[in-house]
mmCIF file of C-alpha atoms and ligand atoms in Angstrom:
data_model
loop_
_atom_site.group_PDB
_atom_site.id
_atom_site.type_symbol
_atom_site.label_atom_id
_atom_site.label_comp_id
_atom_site.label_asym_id
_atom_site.label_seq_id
_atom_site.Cartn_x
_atom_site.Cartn_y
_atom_site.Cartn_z
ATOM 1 C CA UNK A 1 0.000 0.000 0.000
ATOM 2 C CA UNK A 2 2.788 2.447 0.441
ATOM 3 C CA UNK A 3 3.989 1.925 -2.750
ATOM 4 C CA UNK A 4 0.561 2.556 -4.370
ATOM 5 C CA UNK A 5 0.474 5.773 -2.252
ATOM 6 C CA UNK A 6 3.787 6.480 -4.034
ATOM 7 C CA UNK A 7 2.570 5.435 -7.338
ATOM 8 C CA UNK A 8 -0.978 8.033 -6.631
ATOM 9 C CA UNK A 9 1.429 10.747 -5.682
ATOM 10 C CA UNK A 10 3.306 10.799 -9.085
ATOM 11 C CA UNK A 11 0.334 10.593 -11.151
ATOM 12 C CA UNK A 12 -1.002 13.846 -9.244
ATOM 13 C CA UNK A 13 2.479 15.320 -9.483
ATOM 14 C CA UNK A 14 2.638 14.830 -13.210
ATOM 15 C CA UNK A 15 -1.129 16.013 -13.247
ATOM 16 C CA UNK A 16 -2.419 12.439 -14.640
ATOM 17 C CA UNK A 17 -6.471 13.479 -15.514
ATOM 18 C CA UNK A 18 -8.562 11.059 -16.719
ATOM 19 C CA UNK A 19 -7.632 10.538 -20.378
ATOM 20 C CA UNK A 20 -4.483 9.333 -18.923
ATOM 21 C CA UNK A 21 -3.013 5.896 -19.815
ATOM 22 C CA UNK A 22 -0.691 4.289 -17.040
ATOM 23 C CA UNK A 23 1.931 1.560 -19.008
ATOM 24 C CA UNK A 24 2.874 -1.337 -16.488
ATOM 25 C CA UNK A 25 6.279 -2.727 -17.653
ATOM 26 C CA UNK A 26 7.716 -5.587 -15.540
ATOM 27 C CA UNK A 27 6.112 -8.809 -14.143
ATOM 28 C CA UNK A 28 3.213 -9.504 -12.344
ATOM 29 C CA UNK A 29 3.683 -7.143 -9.194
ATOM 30 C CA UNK A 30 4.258 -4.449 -11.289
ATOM 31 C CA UNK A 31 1.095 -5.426 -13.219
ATOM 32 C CA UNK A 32 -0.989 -5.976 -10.449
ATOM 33 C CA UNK A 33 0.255 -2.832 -8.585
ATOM 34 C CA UNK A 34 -0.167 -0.816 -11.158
ATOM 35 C CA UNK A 35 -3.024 -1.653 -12.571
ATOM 36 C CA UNK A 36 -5.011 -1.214 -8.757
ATOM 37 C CA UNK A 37 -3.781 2.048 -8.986
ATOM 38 C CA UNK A 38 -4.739 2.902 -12.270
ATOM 39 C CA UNK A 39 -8.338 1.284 -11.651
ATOM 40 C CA UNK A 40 -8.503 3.482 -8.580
ATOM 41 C CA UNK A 41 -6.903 6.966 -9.680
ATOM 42 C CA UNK A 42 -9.705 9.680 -9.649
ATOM 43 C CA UNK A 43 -11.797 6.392 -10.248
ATOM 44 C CA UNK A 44 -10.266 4.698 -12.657
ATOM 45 C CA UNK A 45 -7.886 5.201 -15.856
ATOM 46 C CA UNK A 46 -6.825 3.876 -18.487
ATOM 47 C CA UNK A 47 -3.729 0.960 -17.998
ATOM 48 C CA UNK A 48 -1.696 -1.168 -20.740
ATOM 49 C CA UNK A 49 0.155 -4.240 -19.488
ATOM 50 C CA UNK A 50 3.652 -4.718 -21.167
ATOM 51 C CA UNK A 51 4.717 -8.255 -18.824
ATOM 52 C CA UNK A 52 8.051 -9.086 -18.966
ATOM 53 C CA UNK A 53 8.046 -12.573 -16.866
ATOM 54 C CA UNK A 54 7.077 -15.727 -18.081
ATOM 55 C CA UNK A 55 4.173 -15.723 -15.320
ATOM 56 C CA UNK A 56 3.036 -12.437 -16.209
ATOM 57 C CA UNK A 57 2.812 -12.563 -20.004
ATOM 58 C CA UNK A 58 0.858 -16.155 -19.799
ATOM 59 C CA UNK A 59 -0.947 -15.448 -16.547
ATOM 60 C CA UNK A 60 -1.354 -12.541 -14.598
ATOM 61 C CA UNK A 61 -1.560 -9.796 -17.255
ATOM 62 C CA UNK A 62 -4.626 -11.594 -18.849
ATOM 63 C CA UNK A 63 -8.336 -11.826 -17.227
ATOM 64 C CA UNK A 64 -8.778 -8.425 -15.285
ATOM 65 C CA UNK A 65 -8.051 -9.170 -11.472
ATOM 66 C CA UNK A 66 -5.999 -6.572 -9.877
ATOM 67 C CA UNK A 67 -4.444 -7.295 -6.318
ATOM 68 C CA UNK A 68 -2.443 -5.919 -3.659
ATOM 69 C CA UNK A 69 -0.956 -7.896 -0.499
ATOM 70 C CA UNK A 70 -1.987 -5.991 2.734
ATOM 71 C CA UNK A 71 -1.405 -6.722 6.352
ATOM 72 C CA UNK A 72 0.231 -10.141 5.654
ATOM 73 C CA UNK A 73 -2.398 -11.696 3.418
ATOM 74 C CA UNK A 74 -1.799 -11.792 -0.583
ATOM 75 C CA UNK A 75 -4.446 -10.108 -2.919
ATOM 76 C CA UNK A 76 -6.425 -9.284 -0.014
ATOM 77 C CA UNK A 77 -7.198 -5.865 -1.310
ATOM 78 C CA UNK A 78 -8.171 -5.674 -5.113
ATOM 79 C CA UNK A 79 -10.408 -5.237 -8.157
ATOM 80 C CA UNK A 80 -11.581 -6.506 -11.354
ATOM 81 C CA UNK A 81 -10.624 -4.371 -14.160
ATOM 82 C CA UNK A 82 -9.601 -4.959 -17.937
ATOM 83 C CA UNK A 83 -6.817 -2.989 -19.235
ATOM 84 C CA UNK A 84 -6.900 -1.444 -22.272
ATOM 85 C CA UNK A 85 -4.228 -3.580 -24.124
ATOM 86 C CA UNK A 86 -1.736 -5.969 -22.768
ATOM 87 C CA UNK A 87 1.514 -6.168 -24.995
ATOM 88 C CA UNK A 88 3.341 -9.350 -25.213
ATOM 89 C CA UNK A 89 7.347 -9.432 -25.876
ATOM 90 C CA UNK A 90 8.857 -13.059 -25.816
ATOM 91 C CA UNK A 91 12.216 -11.048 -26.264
ATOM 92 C CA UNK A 92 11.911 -9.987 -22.481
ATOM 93 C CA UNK A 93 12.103 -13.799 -21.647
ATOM 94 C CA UNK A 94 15.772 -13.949 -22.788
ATOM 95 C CA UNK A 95 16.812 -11.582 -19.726
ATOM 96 C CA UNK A 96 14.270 -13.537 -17.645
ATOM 97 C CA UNK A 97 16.723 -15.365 -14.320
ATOM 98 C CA UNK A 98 16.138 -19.428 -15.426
ATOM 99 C CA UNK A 99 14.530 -20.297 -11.678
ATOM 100 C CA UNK A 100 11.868 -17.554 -12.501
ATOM 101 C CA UNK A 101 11.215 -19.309 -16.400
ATOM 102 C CA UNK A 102 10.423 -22.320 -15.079
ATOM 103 C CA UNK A 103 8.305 -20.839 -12.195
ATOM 104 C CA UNK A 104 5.941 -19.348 -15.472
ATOM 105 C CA UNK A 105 6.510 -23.130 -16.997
ATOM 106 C CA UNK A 106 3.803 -24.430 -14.834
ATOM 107 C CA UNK A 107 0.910 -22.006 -15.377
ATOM 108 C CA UNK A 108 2.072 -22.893 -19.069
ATOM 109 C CA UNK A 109 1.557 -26.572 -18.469
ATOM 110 C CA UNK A 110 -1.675 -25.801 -16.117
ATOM 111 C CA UNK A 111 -3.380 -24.519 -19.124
ATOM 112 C CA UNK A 112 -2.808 -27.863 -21.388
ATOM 113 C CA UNK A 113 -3.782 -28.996 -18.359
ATOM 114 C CA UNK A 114 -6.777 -27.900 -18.033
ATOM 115 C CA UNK A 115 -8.120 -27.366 -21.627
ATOM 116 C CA UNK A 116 -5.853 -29.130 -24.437
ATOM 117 C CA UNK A 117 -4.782 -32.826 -23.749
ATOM 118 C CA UNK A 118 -3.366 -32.246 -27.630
ATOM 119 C CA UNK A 119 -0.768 -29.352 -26.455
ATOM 120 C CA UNK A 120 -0.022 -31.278 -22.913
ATOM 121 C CA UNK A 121 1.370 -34.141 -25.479
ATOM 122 C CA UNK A 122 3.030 -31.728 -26.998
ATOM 123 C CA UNK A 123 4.981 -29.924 -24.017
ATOM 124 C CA UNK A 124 5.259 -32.975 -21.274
ATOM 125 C CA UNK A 125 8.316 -33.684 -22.482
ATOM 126 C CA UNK A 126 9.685 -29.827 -22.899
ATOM 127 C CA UNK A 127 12.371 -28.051 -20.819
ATOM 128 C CA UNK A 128 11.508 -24.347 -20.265
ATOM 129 C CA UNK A 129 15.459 -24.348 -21.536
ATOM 130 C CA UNK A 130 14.810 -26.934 -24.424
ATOM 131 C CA UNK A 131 11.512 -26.498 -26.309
ATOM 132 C CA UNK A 132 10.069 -28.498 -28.786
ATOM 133 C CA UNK A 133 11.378 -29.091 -32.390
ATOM 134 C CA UNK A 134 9.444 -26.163 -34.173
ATOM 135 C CA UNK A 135 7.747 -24.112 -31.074
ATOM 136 C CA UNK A 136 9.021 -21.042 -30.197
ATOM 137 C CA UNK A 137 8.387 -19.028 -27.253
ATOM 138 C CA UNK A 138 5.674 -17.023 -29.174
ATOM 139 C CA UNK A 139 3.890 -19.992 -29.940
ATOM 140 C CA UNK A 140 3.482 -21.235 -26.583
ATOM 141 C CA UNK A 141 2.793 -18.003 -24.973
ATOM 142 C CA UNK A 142 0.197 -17.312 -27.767
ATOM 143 C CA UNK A 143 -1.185 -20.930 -26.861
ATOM 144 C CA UNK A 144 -1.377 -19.986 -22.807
ATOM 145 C CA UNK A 145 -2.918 -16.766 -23.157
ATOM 146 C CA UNK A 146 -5.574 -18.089 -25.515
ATOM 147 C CA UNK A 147 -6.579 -20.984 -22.884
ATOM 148 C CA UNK A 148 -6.977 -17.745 -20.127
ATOM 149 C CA UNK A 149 -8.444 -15.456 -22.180
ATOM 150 C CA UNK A 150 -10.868 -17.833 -23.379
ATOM 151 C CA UNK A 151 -11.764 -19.266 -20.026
ATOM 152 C CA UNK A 152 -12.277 -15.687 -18.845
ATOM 153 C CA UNK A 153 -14.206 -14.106 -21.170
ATOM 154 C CA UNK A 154 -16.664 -17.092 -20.425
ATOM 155 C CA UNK A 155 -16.717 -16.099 -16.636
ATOM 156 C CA UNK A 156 -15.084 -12.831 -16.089
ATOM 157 C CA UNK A 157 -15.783 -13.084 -12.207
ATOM 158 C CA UNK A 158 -14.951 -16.211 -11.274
ATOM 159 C CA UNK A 159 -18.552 -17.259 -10.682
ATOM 160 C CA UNK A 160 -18.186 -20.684 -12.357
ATOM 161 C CA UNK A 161 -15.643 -22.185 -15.262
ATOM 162 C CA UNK A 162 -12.733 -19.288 -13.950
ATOM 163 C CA UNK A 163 -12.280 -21.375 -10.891
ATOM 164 C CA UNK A 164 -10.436 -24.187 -13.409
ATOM 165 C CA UNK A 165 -7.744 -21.917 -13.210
ATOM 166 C CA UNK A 166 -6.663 -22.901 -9.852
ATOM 167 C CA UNK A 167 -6.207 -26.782 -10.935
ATOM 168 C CA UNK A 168 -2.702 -27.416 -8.653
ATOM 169 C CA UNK A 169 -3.650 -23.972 -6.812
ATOM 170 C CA UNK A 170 -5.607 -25.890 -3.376
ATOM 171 C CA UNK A 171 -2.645 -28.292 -2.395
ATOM 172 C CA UNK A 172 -0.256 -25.773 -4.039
ATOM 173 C CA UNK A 173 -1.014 -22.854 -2.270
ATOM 174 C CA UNK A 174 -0.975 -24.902 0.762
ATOM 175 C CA UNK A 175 2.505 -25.709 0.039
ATOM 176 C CA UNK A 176 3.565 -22.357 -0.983
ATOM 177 C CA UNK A 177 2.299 -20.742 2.329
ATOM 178 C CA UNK A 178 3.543 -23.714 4.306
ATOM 179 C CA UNK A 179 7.573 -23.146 2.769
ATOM 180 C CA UNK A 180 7.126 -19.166 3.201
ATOM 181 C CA UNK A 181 6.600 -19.547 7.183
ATOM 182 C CA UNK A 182 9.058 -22.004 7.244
ATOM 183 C CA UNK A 183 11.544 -21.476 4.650
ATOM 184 C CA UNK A 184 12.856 -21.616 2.281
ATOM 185 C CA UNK A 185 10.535 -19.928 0.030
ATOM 186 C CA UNK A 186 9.317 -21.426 -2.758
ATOM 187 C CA UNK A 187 8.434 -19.245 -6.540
ATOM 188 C CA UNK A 188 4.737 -19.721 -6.885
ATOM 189 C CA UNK A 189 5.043 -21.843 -10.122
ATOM 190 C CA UNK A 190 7.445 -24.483 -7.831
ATOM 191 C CA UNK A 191 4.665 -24.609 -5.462
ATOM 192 C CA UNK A 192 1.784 -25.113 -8.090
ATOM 193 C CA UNK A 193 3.911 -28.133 -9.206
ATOM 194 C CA UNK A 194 3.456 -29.941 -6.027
ATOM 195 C CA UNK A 195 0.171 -28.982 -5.998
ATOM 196 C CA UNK A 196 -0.465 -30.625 -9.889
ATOM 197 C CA UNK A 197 1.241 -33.601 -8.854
ATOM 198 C CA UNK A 198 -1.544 -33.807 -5.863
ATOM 199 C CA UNK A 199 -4.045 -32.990 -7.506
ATOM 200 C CA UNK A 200 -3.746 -35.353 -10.306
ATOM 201 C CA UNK A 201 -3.637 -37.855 -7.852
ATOM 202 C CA UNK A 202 -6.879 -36.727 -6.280
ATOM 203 C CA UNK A 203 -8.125 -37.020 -9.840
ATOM 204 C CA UNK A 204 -6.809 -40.060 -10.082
ATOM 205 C CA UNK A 205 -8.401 -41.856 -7.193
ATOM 206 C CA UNK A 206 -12.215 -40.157 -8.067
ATOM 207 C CA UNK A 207 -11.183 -42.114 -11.478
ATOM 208 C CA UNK A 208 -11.298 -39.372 -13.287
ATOM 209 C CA UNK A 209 -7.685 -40.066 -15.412
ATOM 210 C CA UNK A 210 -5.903 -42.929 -16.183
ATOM 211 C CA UNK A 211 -2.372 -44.095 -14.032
ATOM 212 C CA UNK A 212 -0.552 -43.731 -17.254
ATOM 213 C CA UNK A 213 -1.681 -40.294 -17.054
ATOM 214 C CA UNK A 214 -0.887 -39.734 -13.698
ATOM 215 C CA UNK A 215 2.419 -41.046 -13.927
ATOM 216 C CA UNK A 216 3.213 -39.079 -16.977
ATOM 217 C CA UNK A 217 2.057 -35.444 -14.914
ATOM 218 C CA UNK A 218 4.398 -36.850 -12.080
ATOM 219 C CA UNK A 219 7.317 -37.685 -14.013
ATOM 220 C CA UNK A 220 7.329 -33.904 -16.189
ATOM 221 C CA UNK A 221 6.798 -31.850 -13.546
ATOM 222 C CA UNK A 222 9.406 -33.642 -11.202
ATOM 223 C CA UNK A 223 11.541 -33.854 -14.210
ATOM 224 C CA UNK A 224 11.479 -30.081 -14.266
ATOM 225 C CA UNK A 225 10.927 -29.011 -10.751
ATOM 226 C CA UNK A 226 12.913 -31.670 -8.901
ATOM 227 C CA UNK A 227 11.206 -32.819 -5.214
ATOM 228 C CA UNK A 228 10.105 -30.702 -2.451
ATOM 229 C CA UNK A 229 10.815 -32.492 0.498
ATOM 230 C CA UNK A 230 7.461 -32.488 2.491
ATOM 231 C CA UNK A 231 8.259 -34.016 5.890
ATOM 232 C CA UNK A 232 5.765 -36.915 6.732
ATOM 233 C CA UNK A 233 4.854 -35.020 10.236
ATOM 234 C CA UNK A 234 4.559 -31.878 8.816
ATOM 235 C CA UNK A 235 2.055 -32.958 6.092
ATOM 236 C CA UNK A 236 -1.328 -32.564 8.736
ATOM 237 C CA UNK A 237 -0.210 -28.978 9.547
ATOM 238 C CA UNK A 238 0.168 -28.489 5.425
ATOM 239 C CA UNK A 239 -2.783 -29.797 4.317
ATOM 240 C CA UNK A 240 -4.738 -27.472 7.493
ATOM 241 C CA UNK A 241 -3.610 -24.045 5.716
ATOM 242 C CA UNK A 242 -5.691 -25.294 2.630
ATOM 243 C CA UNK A 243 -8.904 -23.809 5.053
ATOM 244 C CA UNK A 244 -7.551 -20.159 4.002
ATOM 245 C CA UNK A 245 -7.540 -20.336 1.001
ATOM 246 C CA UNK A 246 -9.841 -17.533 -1.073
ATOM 247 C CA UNK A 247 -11.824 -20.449 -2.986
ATOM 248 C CA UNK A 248 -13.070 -22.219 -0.187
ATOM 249 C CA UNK A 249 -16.848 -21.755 0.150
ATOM 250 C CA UNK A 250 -18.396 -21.807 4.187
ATOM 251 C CA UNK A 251 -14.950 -23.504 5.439
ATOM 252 C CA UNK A 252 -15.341 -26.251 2.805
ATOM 253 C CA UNK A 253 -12.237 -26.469 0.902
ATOM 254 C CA UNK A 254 -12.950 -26.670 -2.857
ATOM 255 C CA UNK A 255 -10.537 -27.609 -5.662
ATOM 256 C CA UNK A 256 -10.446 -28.322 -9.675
ATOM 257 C CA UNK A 257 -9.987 -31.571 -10.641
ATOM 258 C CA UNK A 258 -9.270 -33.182 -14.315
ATOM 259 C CA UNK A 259 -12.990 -34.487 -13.928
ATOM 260 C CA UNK A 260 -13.454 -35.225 -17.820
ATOM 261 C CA UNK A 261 -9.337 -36.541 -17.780
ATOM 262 C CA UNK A 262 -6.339 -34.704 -19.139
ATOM 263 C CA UNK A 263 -7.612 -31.894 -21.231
ATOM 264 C CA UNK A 264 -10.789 -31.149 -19.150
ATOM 265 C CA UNK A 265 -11.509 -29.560 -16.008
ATOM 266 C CA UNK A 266 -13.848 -28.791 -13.570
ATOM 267 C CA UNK A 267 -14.596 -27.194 -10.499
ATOM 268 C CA UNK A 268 -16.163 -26.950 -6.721
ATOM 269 C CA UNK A 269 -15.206 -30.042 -5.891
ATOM 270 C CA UNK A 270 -15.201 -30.586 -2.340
ATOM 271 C CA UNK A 271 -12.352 -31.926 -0.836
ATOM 272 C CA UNK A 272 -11.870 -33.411 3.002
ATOM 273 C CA UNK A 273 -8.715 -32.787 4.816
ATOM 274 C CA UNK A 274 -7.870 -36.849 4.641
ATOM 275 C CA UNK A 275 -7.934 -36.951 0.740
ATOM 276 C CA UNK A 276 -5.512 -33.644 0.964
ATOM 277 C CA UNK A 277 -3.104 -35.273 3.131
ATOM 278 C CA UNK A 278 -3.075 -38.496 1.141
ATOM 279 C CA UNK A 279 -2.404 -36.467 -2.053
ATOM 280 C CA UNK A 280 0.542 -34.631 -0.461
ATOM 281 C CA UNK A 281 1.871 -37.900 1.026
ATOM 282 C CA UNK A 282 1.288 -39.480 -2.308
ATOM 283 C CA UNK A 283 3.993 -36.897 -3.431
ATOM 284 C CA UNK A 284 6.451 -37.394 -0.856
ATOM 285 C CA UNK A 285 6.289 -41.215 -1.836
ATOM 286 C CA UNK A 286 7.562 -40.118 -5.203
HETATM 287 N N1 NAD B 301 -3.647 -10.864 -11.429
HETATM 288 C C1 NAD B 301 -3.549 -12.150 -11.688
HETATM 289 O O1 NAD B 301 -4.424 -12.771 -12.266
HETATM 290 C C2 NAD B 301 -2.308 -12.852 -11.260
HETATM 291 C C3 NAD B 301 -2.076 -14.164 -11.692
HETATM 292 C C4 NAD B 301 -0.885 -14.774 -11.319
HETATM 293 C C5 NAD B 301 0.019 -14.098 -10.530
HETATM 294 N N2 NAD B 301 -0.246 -12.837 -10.121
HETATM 295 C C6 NAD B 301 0.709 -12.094 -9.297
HETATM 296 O O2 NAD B 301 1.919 -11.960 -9.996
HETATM 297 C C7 NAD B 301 2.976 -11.854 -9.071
HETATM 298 C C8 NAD B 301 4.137 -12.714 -9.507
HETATM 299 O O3 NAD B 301 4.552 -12.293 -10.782
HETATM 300 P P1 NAD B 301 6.005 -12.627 -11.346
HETATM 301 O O4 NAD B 301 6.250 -14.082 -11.224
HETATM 302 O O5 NAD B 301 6.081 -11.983 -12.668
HETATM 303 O O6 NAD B 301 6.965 -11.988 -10.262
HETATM 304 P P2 NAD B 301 7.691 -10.579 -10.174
HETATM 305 O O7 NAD B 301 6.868 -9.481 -10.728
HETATM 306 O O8 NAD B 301 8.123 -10.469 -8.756
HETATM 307 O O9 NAD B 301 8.968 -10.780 -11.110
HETATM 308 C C9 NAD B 301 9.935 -11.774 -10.780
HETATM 309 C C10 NAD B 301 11.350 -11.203 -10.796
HETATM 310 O O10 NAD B 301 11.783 -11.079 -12.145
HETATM 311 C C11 NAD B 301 12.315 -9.770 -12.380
HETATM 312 N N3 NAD B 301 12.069 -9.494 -13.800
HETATM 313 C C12 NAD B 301 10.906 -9.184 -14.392
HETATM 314 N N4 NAD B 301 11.041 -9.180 -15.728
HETATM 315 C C13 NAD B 301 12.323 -9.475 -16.006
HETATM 316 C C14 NAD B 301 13.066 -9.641 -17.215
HETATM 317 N N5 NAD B 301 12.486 -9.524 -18.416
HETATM 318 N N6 NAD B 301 14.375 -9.953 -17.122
HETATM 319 C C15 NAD B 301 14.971 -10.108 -15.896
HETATM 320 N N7 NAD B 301 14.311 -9.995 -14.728
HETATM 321 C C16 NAD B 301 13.003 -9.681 -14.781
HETATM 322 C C17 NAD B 301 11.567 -8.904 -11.387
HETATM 323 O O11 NAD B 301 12.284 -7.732 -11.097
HETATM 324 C C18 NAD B 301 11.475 -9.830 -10.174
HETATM 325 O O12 NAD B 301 12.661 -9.805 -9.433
HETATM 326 C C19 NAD B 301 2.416 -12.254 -7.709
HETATM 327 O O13 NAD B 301 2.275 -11.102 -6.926
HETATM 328 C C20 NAD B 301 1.065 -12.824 -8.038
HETATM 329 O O14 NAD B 301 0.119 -12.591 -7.027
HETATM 330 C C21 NAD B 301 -1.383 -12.210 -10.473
#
């Protein structure tokens, strides 16, 4: 929030009205940040996002929602709001630290995930430092954003088919909080692994996809994330911060699942805290 109040100040000091058009250049804090202040400046103006991280460009510069951390808790002030144009460079990805490319890699392989068993065939056995024969980085990132884009202009607000989106994001974010209170912190896209891996597993057992399938979401993400060690008596104490999270509805915790197999997603599916644990342990038997 103080930065924002920084970010308010010079738009009144360079006498921003509301024709103005704030550019957002950098990854997904920058976009979020400056798009909430943008959204909220004299009530709103004009933003363009120009994302320069993997995560950003395929991600969080596409479907509208605007966050800020605040007190502790992530995204726990924010908005809806569509910017006016988001600009995508693959170029930027050249610059882009390799630990923070493969953190964007799984929001990448989310998306085939989710919506196009054909692409996950064609990316399981990628490298975010060795793509495919004849893909480029455009390609892919033109693939990712259409999966989002198209998902959200079918539910802007996250009413119904958004929540796909967070297939790997109810175990994951689990994980993610878990390793930032006790170190070391994981990138978000390491944590959403994990939280794949379990949730494939969970889809899985509802037989929902095949073992072959499983097996073959286990093996690429390991293969590119390596193994978070999850220690067997921590796992209860993991699986217990999945009650904070956003998507939970009256203290239920809800996830996607691959209900219609690779390829096909769906949502509010309730899950008990057992069937959480057992999909994290699942991925410490690995
Ligand atoms: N609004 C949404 O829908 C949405 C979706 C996903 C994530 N997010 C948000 O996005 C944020 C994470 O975004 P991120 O992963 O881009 O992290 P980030 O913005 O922190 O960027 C990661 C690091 O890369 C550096 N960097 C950026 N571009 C670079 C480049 N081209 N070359 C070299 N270094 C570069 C940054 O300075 C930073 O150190 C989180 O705050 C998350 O909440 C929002």
């Amino acid at each position: 929030l103080g930065t924002c109040q920084q970010i308010w100040q010079a738009l009144t000091d360079a006498a921003y009205d509301r024709k103005g058009l704030l550019v957002n250049l950098g990854g997904g804090v920058i976009g979020d940040m400056g798009g909430f202040c943008a959204a909220t400046y004299k009530r709103g103006i004009a933003f363009a996002q120009v994302p320069t991280t993997l995560l950003a460009q395929v991600d969080a510069s596409v479907g509208g929602k605007l966050g800020i951390d605040f007190m502790g808790f992530k995204n726990h002030i924010g908005v809806f709001c569509q910017p006016k144009l988001v600009a995508v460079c693959p170029a930027f990805l050249e610059t882009l630290p390799p630990r923070e490319l493969r953190s964007g890699f799984a929001e990448v392989l989310k998306h085939c995930l989710i919506r196009d068993r054909a692409w996950w065939e064609r990316l399981r056995r990628a490298r975010p430092d060795r793509l495919p024969e004849g893909l480029s980085w455009l390609d892919i990132v033109a693939h990712s954003i259409g999966v989002k884009d198209a998902v959200v202009a079918a539910d802007p607000t996250e009413r119904g088919l958004r929540k796909i989106l967070n297939f790997g994001h109810t175990a994951g974010h689990a994980v993610e909080t878990f390793f930032l209170q006790e170190g070391p912190k994981l990138l978000h896209g390491e944590a959403i692994a994990v939280g794949m891996v379990a949730e494939a597993y969970l889809s899985w057992r509802r037989g929902w996809i095949s073992r072959p399938d499983l097996d073959a979401v286990a093996a690429c993400l390991l293969g590119i994330y390596g193994k978070v060690r999850l220690e067997e008596r921590r796992i209860g104490e993991m699986a217990a911060l999945a009650v904070q999270d956003k998507k939970n509805e009256g203290g239920t915790v809800m996830a996607a699942l691959l209900e219609g197999g690779i390829g096909q997603a769906g949502y509010d599916h309730a899950l008990s805290m057992a069937e959480l644990e057992e999909s994290l342990r699942f991925y410490a038997s690995l």
